[in-house]
PDB file of C-alpha atoms in Angstrom:
ATOM      1  CA  ALA Y 381       0.093  -0.052  -0.040  1.00  0.00           C
ATOM      2  CA  GLN Y 382       1.056   3.354  -0.604  1.00  0.00           C
ATOM      3  CA  LYS Y 383       2.940   5.132   2.290  1.00  0.00           C
ATOM      4  CA  ILE Y 384       4.250   8.617   3.210  1.00  0.00           C
ATOM      5  CA  THR Y 385       6.892   8.824   6.045  1.00  0.00           C
ATOM      6  CA  GLN Y 386       7.846  11.598   7.805  1.00  0.00           C
ATOM      7  CA  THR Y 387      10.642  10.622  10.551  1.00  0.00           C
ATOM      8  CA  GLN Y 388      10.935  13.953  12.382  1.00  0.00           C
ATOM      9  CA  PRO Y 389       8.125  14.323  14.640  1.00  0.00           C
ATOM     10  CA  GLY Y 390       9.591  17.942  15.575  1.00  0.00           C
ATOM     11  CA  MET Y 391      11.919  20.320  14.606  1.00  0.00           C
ATOM     12  CA  PHE Y 392      13.526  23.712  16.018  1.00  0.00           C
ATOM     13  CA  VAL Y 393      15.259  26.228  13.759  1.00  0.00           C
ATOM     14  CA  GLN Y 394      16.752  29.615  14.376  1.00  0.00           C
ATOM     15  CA  GLU Y 395      14.767  32.555  12.863  1.00  0.00           C
ATOM     16  CA  LYS Y 396      16.354  33.564   9.246  1.00  0.00           C
ATOM     17  CA  GLU Y 397      18.107  30.191   8.927  1.00  0.00           C
ATOM     18  CA  ALA Y 398      17.093  27.323   6.179  1.00  0.00           C
ATOM     19  CA  VAL Y 399      15.495  24.111   7.438  1.00  0.00           C
ATOM     20  CA  THR Y 400      14.893  20.754   5.603  1.00  0.00           C
ATOM     21  CA  LEU Y 401      11.598  18.499   6.440  1.00  0.00           C
ATOM     22  CA  ASP Y 402      12.117  15.134   5.446  1.00  0.00           C
ATOM     23  CA  CYS Y 403       9.671  13.205   3.461  1.00  0.00           C
ATOM     24  CA  THR Y 404       9.858   9.388   1.922  1.00  0.00           C
ATOM     25  CA  TYR Y 405       7.524   8.001  -0.001  1.00  0.00           C
ATOM     26  CA  ASP Y 406       6.488   4.415  -0.828  1.00  0.00           C
ATOM     27  CA  THR Y 407       4.776   3.606  -4.323  1.00  0.00           C
ATOM     28  CA  SER Y 408       5.115   1.405  -7.077  1.00  0.00           C
ATOM     29  CA  ASP Y 409       3.107   4.007  -9.481  1.00  0.00           C
ATOM     30  CA  GLN Y 410       4.966   5.818 -12.180  1.00  0.00           C
ATOM     31  CA  SER Y 411       2.851   8.640 -12.300  1.00  0.00           C
ATOM     32  CA  TYR Y 412       2.174  10.723  -9.204  1.00  0.00           C
ATOM     33  CA  GLY Y 413       2.401  13.880  -7.575  1.00  0.00           C
ATOM     34  CA  LEU Y 414       3.676  15.188  -4.145  1.00  0.00           C
ATOM     35  CA  PHE Y 415       2.294  17.855  -2.005  1.00  0.00           C
ATOM     36  CA  TRP Y 416       3.667  19.795   1.110  1.00  0.00           C
ATOM     37  CA  TYR Y 417       0.919  21.234   3.340  1.00  0.00           C
ATOM     38  CA  LYS Y 418       1.450  23.854   6.316  1.00  0.00           C
ATOM     39  CA  GLN Y 419      -1.216  23.538   9.323  1.00  0.00           C
ATOM     40  CA  PRO Y 420      -0.829  26.416  11.843  1.00  0.00           C
ATOM     41  CA  SER Y 421      -2.293  26.099  15.341  1.00  0.00           C
ATOM     42  CA  SER Y 422      -5.734  27.587  14.003  1.00  0.00           C
ATOM     43  CA  GLY Y 423      -6.026  24.191  11.962  1.00  0.00           C
ATOM     44  CA  GLU Y 424      -6.592  25.013   8.526  1.00  0.00           C
ATOM     45  CA  MET Y 425      -4.106  23.107   5.686  1.00  0.00           C
ATOM     46  CA  ILE Y 426      -2.422  25.599   3.386  1.00  0.00           C
ATOM     47  CA  PHE Y 427      -1.040  24.242  -0.067  1.00  0.00           C
ATOM     48  CA  LEU Y 428       2.739  24.942  -0.254  1.00  0.00           C
ATOM     49  CA  ILE Y 429       4.275  23.325  -3.157  1.00  0.00           C
ATOM     50  CA  TYR Y 430       3.762  20.455  -5.711  1.00  0.00           C
ATOM     51  CA  GLN Y 431       6.137  18.128  -7.417  1.00  0.00           C
ATOM     52  CA  GLY Y 432       5.015  15.855 -10.461  1.00  0.00           C
ATOM     53  CA  SER Y 433       7.001  12.576 -10.629  1.00  0.00           C
ATOM     54  CA  TYR Y 434       7.901  13.560 -14.155  1.00  0.00           C
ATOM     55  CA  ASP Y 435       9.159  16.790 -13.277  1.00  0.00           C
ATOM     56  CA  GLU Y 436      12.887  17.087 -14.005  1.00  0.00           C
ATOM     57  CA  GLN Y 437      13.311  20.285 -11.970  1.00  0.00           C
ATOM     58  CA  ASN Y 438      12.952  20.713  -8.412  1.00  0.00           C
ATOM     59  CA  ALA Y 439       9.748  22.852  -7.560  1.00  0.00           C
ATOM     60  CA  THR Y 440      10.194  26.167  -5.865  1.00  0.00           C
ATOM     61  CA  GLU Y 441       7.511  28.451  -4.453  1.00  0.00           C
ATOM     62  CA  GLY Y 442       8.929  31.478  -2.915  1.00  0.00           C
ATOM     63  CA  ARG Y 443      10.954  30.195   0.386  1.00  0.00           C
ATOM     64  CA  TYR Y 444       9.791  26.860  -0.173  1.00  0.00           C
ATOM     65  CA  SER Y 445      11.509  24.316  -2.365  1.00  0.00           C
ATOM     66  CA  LEU Y 446      11.111  20.843  -2.749  1.00  0.00           C
ATOM     67  CA  ASN Y 447      14.390  18.545  -2.880  1.00  0.00           C
ATOM     68  CA  PHE Y 448      13.198  15.755  -4.964  1.00  0.00           C
ATOM     69  CA  GLN Y 449      15.447  12.502  -5.566  1.00  0.00           C
ATOM     70  CA  LYS Y 450      12.983  10.127  -7.549  1.00  0.00           C
ATOM     71  CA  ALA Y 451      15.701   7.032  -7.115  1.00  0.00           C
ATOM     72  CA  ARG Y 452      15.592   7.519  -3.256  1.00  0.00           C
ATOM     73  CA  LYS Y 453      11.765   8.248  -3.129  1.00  0.00           C
ATOM     74  CA  SER Y 454      12.134  11.354  -1.204  1.00  0.00           C
ATOM     75  CA  ALA Y 455      10.716  14.923  -1.360  1.00  0.00           C
ATOM     76  CA  ASN Y 456      12.062  16.720   1.257  1.00  0.00           C
ATOM     77  CA  LEU Y 457      10.878  20.558   2.069  1.00  0.00           C
ATOM     78  CA  VAL Y 458      13.282  23.176   2.338  1.00  0.00           C
ATOM     79  CA  ILE Y 459      12.288  26.330   4.142  1.00  0.00           C
ATOM     80  CA  SER Y 460      14.757  29.338   3.490  1.00  0.00           C
ATOM     81  CA  ALA Y 461      15.108  32.077   5.840  1.00  0.00           C
ATOM     82  CA  SER Y 462      12.828  30.702   8.423  1.00  0.00           C
ATOM     83  CA  GLN Y 463      10.300  33.245   9.811  1.00  0.00           C
ATOM     84  CA  LEU Y 464       8.377  32.992  13.162  1.00  0.00           C
ATOM     85  CA  GLY Y 465       5.123  32.426  11.217  1.00  0.00           C
ATOM     86  CA  ASP Y 466       6.622  29.437   9.928  1.00  0.00           C
ATOM     87  CA  SER Y 467       5.918  27.657  13.066  1.00  0.00           C
ATOM     88  CA  ALA Y 468       3.345  24.970  12.479  1.00  0.00           C
ATOM     89  CA  MET Y 469       2.854  21.405  11.294  1.00  0.00           C
ATOM     90  CA  TYR Y 470       4.020  20.280   7.905  1.00  0.00           C
ATOM     91  CA  PHE Y 471       2.511  17.394   6.060  1.00  0.00           C
ATOM     92  CA  CYS Y 472       3.836  15.554   3.125  1.00  0.00           C
ATOM     93  CA  ALA Y 473       1.007  13.750   1.003  1.00  0.00           C
ATOM     94  CA  SER Y 474       1.161  11.891  -2.428  1.00  0.00           C
ATOM     95  CA  SER Y 475      -1.598  11.342  -4.931  1.00  0.00           C
ATOM     96  CA  LYS Y 476      -2.865   7.850  -5.549  1.00  0.00           C
ATOM     97  CA  GLY Y 477      -1.608   6.517  -8.784  1.00  0.00           C
ATOM     98  CA  SER Y 478      -2.206   7.903 -12.306  1.00  0.00           C
ATOM     99  CA  SER Y 479      -5.834   8.372 -11.669  1.00  0.00           C
ATOM    100  CA  ASN Y 480      -7.147  11.940 -11.509  1.00  0.00           C
ATOM    101  CA  THR Y 481      -9.257  11.027  -8.426  1.00  0.00           C
ATOM    102  CA  GLY Y 482      -7.321  13.696  -6.043  1.00  0.00           C
ATOM    103  CA  LYS Y 483      -6.906  11.625  -3.408  1.00  0.00           C
ATOM    104  CA  LEU Y 484      -4.049  12.208  -1.244  1.00  0.00           C
ATOM    105  CA  ILE Y 485      -2.229   9.970   1.492  1.00  0.00           C
ATOM    106  CA  PHE Y 486      -0.891  11.982   4.184  1.00  0.00           C
ATOM    107  CA  GLY Y 487       2.565  11.342   6.216  1.00  0.00           C
ATOM    108  CA  GLN Y 488       2.085  12.079  10.063  1.00  0.00           C
ATOM    109  CA  GLY Y 489       3.351  15.504   9.821  1.00  0.00           C
ATOM    110  CA  THR Y 490       6.554  17.322  11.293  1.00  0.00           C
ATOM    111  CA  THR Y 491       5.865  20.029  13.733  1.00  0.00           C
ATOM    112  CA  LEU Y 492       8.450  22.972  13.387  1.00  0.00           C
ATOM    113  CA  GLN Y 493       9.367  25.581  15.685  1.00  0.00           C
ATOM    114  CA  VAL Y 494      11.036  28.820  14.946  1.00  0.00           C
ATOM    115  CA  LYS Y 495      12.781  30.164  17.373  1.00  0.00           C
ATOM    116  CA  PRO Y 496      13.702  34.052  17.785  1.00  0.00           C
TER     117      PRO Y 496
ATOM    118  CA  ASP R 657     -15.076  35.978  -1.195  1.00  0.00           C
ATOM    119  CA  GLY R 658     -14.206  32.524  -2.810  1.00  0.00           C
ATOM    120  CA  GLY R 659     -13.582  29.819  -0.449  1.00  0.00           C
ATOM    121  CA  ILE R 660     -14.704  26.659   1.481  1.00  0.00           C
ATOM    122  CA  THR R 661     -17.019  27.200   4.495  1.00  0.00           C
ATOM    123  CA  GLN R 662     -17.167  24.590   7.299  1.00  0.00           C
ATOM    124  CA  SER R 663     -19.375  25.163   9.901  1.00  0.00           C
ATOM    125  CA  PRO R 664     -19.807  25.125  12.970  1.00  0.00           C
ATOM    126  CA  LYS R 665     -16.104  25.483  14.132  1.00  0.00           C
ATOM    127  CA  TYR R 666     -16.798  23.676  17.250  1.00  0.00           C
ATOM    128  CA  LEU R 667     -19.688  20.799  17.934  1.00  0.00           C
ATOM    129  CA  PHE R 668     -20.676  18.888  20.774  1.00  0.00           C
ATOM    130  CA  ARG R 669     -22.895  16.029  20.936  1.00  0.00           C
ATOM    131  CA  LYS R 670     -23.941  13.091  23.225  1.00  0.00           C
ATOM    132  CA  GLU R 671     -22.962   9.441  22.250  1.00  0.00           C
ATOM    133  CA  GLY R 672     -25.646   7.890  20.249  1.00  0.00           C
ATOM    134  CA  GLN R 673     -26.859  11.114  18.482  1.00  0.00           C
ATOM    135  CA  ASN R 674     -26.100  11.480  14.524  1.00  0.00           C
ATOM    136  CA  VAL R 675     -24.610  14.802  13.709  1.00  0.00           C
ATOM    137  CA  THR R 676     -24.293  16.447  10.104  1.00  0.00           C
ATOM    138  CA  LEU R 677     -20.870  18.720   9.456  1.00  0.00           C
ATOM    139  CA  SER R 678     -21.938  21.010   6.677  1.00  0.00           C
ATOM    140  CA  CYS R 679     -19.331  22.091   3.676  1.00  0.00           C
ATOM    141  CA  GLU R 680     -20.025  24.782   1.361  1.00  0.00           C
ATOM    142  CA  GLN R 681     -17.865  25.837  -1.378  1.00  0.00           C
ATOM    143  CA  ASN R 682     -18.160  28.722  -4.161  1.00  0.00           C
ATOM    144  CA  LEU R 683     -14.926  27.958  -6.130  1.00  0.00           C
ATOM    145  CA  ASN R 684     -16.851  25.918  -8.708  1.00  0.00           C
ATOM    146  CA  HIS R 685     -14.666  22.909  -8.159  1.00  0.00           C
ATOM    147  CA  ASP R 686     -16.323  19.696  -9.082  1.00  0.00           C
ATOM    148  CA  ALA R 687     -14.783  17.358  -6.413  1.00  0.00           C
ATOM    149  CA  MET R 688     -15.046  17.626  -2.797  1.00  0.00           C
ATOM    150  CA  TYR R 689     -13.467  15.532  -0.150  1.00  0.00           C
ATOM    151  CA  TRP R 690     -13.896  15.014   3.718  1.00  0.00           C
ATOM    152  CA  TYR R 691     -10.912  13.922   5.648  1.00  0.00           C
ATOM    153  CA  ARG R 692     -10.321  13.295   9.619  1.00  0.00           C
ATOM    154  CA  GLN R 693      -7.502  14.218  11.657  1.00  0.00           C
ATOM    155  CA  ASP R 694      -6.490  12.623  15.231  1.00  0.00           C
ATOM    156  CA  PRO R 695      -4.255  14.534  17.515  1.00  0.00           C
ATOM    157  CA  GLY R 696      -0.680  14.409  16.226  1.00  0.00           C
ATOM    158  CA  GLN R 697      -1.836  12.565  13.235  1.00  0.00           C
ATOM    159  CA  GLY R 698      -1.872  12.878   9.384  1.00  0.00           C
ATOM    160  CA  LEU R 699      -5.268  13.101   7.641  1.00  0.00           C
ATOM    161  CA  ARG R 700      -7.509  10.178   6.445  1.00  0.00           C
ATOM    162  CA  LEU R 701      -9.943  10.180   3.816  1.00  0.00           C
ATOM    163  CA  ILE R 702     -13.444   9.294   4.544  1.00  0.00           C
ATOM    164  CA  TYR R 703     -15.475  10.066   1.576  1.00  0.00           C
ATOM    165  CA  TYR R 704     -14.921  11.983  -1.738  1.00  0.00           C
ATOM    166  CA  SER R 705     -17.301  13.113  -4.558  1.00  0.00           C
ATOM    167  CA  GLN R 706     -16.008  13.928  -8.111  1.00  0.00           C
ATOM    168  CA  ILE R 707     -19.306  15.078  -9.349  1.00  0.00           C
ATOM    169  CA  VAL R 708     -22.748  15.965  -8.029  1.00  0.00           C
ATOM    170  CA  ASN R 709     -24.924  12.861  -7.298  1.00  0.00           C
ATOM    171  CA  ASP R 710     -22.043  10.439  -7.086  1.00  0.00           C
ATOM    172  CA  PHE R 711     -19.550   9.769  -4.059  1.00  0.00           C
ATOM    173  CA  GLN R 712     -16.992   6.869  -3.088  1.00  0.00           C
ATOM    174  CA  LYS R 713     -16.053   5.607   0.099  1.00  0.00           C
ATOM    175  CA  GLY R 714     -12.424   6.622   1.100  1.00  0.00           C
ATOM    176  CA  ASP R 715     -10.278   4.655   3.576  1.00  0.00           C
ATOM    177  CA  ILE R 716     -12.137   5.134   6.898  1.00  0.00           C
ATOM    178  CA  ALA R 717     -16.164   5.301   5.643  1.00  0.00           C
ATOM    179  CA  GLU R 718     -17.270   3.188   8.010  1.00  0.00           C
ATOM    180  CA  GLY R 719     -19.848   5.037  10.334  1.00  0.00           C
ATOM    181  CA  TYR R 720     -20.119   8.120   8.282  1.00  0.00           C
ATOM    182  CA  SER R 721     -22.466   9.001   5.311  1.00  0.00           C
ATOM    183  CA  VAL R 722     -22.486  11.847   2.922  1.00  0.00           C
ATOM    184  CA  SER R 723     -24.552  13.293   0.023  1.00  0.00           C
ATOM    185  CA  ARG R 724     -23.949  15.653  -2.972  1.00  0.00           C
ATOM    186  CA  GLU R 725     -27.097  16.852  -4.340  1.00  0.00           C
ATOM    187  CA  LYS R 726     -25.766  20.284  -5.067  1.00  0.00           C
ATOM    188  CA  LYS R 727     -22.442  21.361  -6.592  1.00  0.00           C
ATOM    189  CA  GLU R 728     -21.652  23.651  -3.726  1.00  0.00           C
ATOM    190  CA  SER R 729     -22.554  21.233  -0.663  1.00  0.00           C
ATOM    191  CA  PHE R 730     -21.036  18.307   0.553  1.00  0.00           C
ATOM    192  CA  PRO R 731     -22.556  17.581   4.106  1.00  0.00           C
ATOM    193  CA  LEU R 732     -21.011  14.528   6.436  1.00  0.00           C
ATOM    194  CA  THR R 733     -23.136  12.815   8.643  1.00  0.00           C
ATOM    195  CA  VAL R 734     -21.270  11.000  11.669  1.00  0.00           C
ATOM    196  CA  THR R 735     -23.488   8.263  12.722  1.00  0.00           C
ATOM    197  CA  SER R 736     -23.927   6.750  15.968  1.00  0.00           C
ATOM    198  CA  ALA R 737     -21.987   3.724  14.442  1.00  0.00           C
ATOM    199  CA  GLN R 738     -18.926   5.517  14.038  1.00  0.00           C
ATOM    200  CA  LYS R 739     -16.979   3.941  17.234  1.00  0.00           C
ATOM    201  CA  ASN R 740     -14.708   7.036  17.853  1.00  0.00           C
ATOM    202  CA  PRO R 741     -16.038  10.024  16.307  1.00  0.00           C
ATOM    203  CA  THR R 742     -14.575  12.956  18.439  1.00  0.00           C
ATOM    204  CA  ALA R 743     -11.772  14.327  15.980  1.00  0.00           C
ATOM    205  CA  PHE R 744     -11.082  17.412  13.701  1.00  0.00           C
ATOM    206  CA  TYR R 745     -12.714  17.188  10.612  1.00  0.00           C
ATOM    207  CA  LEU R 746     -11.628  18.827   7.147  1.00  0.00           C
ATOM    208  CA  CYS R 747     -13.379  19.450   3.957  1.00  0.00           C
ATOM    209  CA  ALA R 748     -11.418  20.174   0.750  1.00  0.00           C
ATOM    210  CA  THR R 749     -12.330  20.767  -2.501  1.00  0.00           C
ATOM    211  CA  ARG R 750     -10.204  20.507  -6.177  1.00  0.00           C
ATOM    212  CA  SER R 751     -10.340  21.637  -9.587  1.00  0.00           C
ATOM    213  CA  GLY R 752     -10.638  18.765 -12.161  1.00  0.00           C
ATOM    214  CA  PHE R 753      -6.818  19.646 -13.499  1.00  0.00           C
ATOM    215  CA  TYR R 754      -4.454  16.453 -13.117  1.00  0.00           C
ATOM    216  CA  ASN R 755      -2.796  16.500  -9.876  1.00  0.00           C
ATOM    217  CA  SER R 756      -4.170  20.027  -8.744  1.00  0.00           C
ATOM    218  CA  PRO R 757      -4.037  20.519  -5.162  1.00  0.00           C
ATOM    219  CA  LEU R 758      -6.677  20.227  -2.541  1.00  0.00           C
ATOM    220  CA  HIS R 759      -7.988  23.483  -1.034  1.00  0.00           C
ATOM    221  CA  PHE R 760      -9.099  22.995   2.511  1.00  0.00           C
ATOM    222  CA  GLY R 761     -11.846  24.593   4.932  1.00  0.00           C
ATOM    223  CA  ASN R 762     -11.103  25.657   8.452  1.00  0.00           C
ATOM    224  CA  GLY R 763     -12.450  22.254   9.865  1.00  0.00           C
ATOM    225  CA  THR R 764     -14.837  21.456  12.626  1.00  0.00           C
ATOM    226  CA  ARG R 765     -13.466  20.039  15.595  1.00  0.00           C
ATOM    227  CA  LEU R 766     -16.326  17.328  17.046  1.00  0.00           C
ATOM    228  CA  THR R 767     -16.614  16.105  20.420  1.00  0.00           C
ATOM    229  CA  VAL R 768     -18.429  13.332  21.451  1.00  0.00           C
ATOM    230  CA  THR R 769     -19.230  12.500  24.847  1.00  0.00           C
TER     231      THR R 769
END
């Protein structure tokens, strides 16, 4: 079965430094998508970044970039120049196969705390 | 404002009662989803609907029911058959483009005692 693993339950980073949140995935599909979401303490899920399995370039969105290593099945999120507002829970997710149902499998999440 | 509205934000019920969570969207998205989140956990899919009058079970559909009579609305009923209903429930929508992301509402926190 498809599975997303986030091995870091909690992370700390100093304000203005970069931080990498790990994500590995397990799928036998050739075509899939990888997503990262941010969940602040208020509870809403905020979409951050997407990487398609056939995309050769790593995705970037502002201060967020996705370090995609297909052979290792990893899709780590890099946040540059951390801000206090980045403190939140972060979830990695993948779409299930090539069908366009939009169903996502989520990891357990990593709690990030940014220190001033 | 375009968006997804979940109401209420907090809901309290007695054990044995059915309860319906509301999800309304004005994004004109065809697909809608219900996810459940338990403390410190990731999200698990309950039901989803890709078009009006059609819906499919997700990974943890037992004890839940849904309807999709209108494009804008996808209510979730938590029945008394759901053994552990206390959780945070998130509704999401999505456009039909391949691998387009889910857009989430603010969630409803349900407590059953």
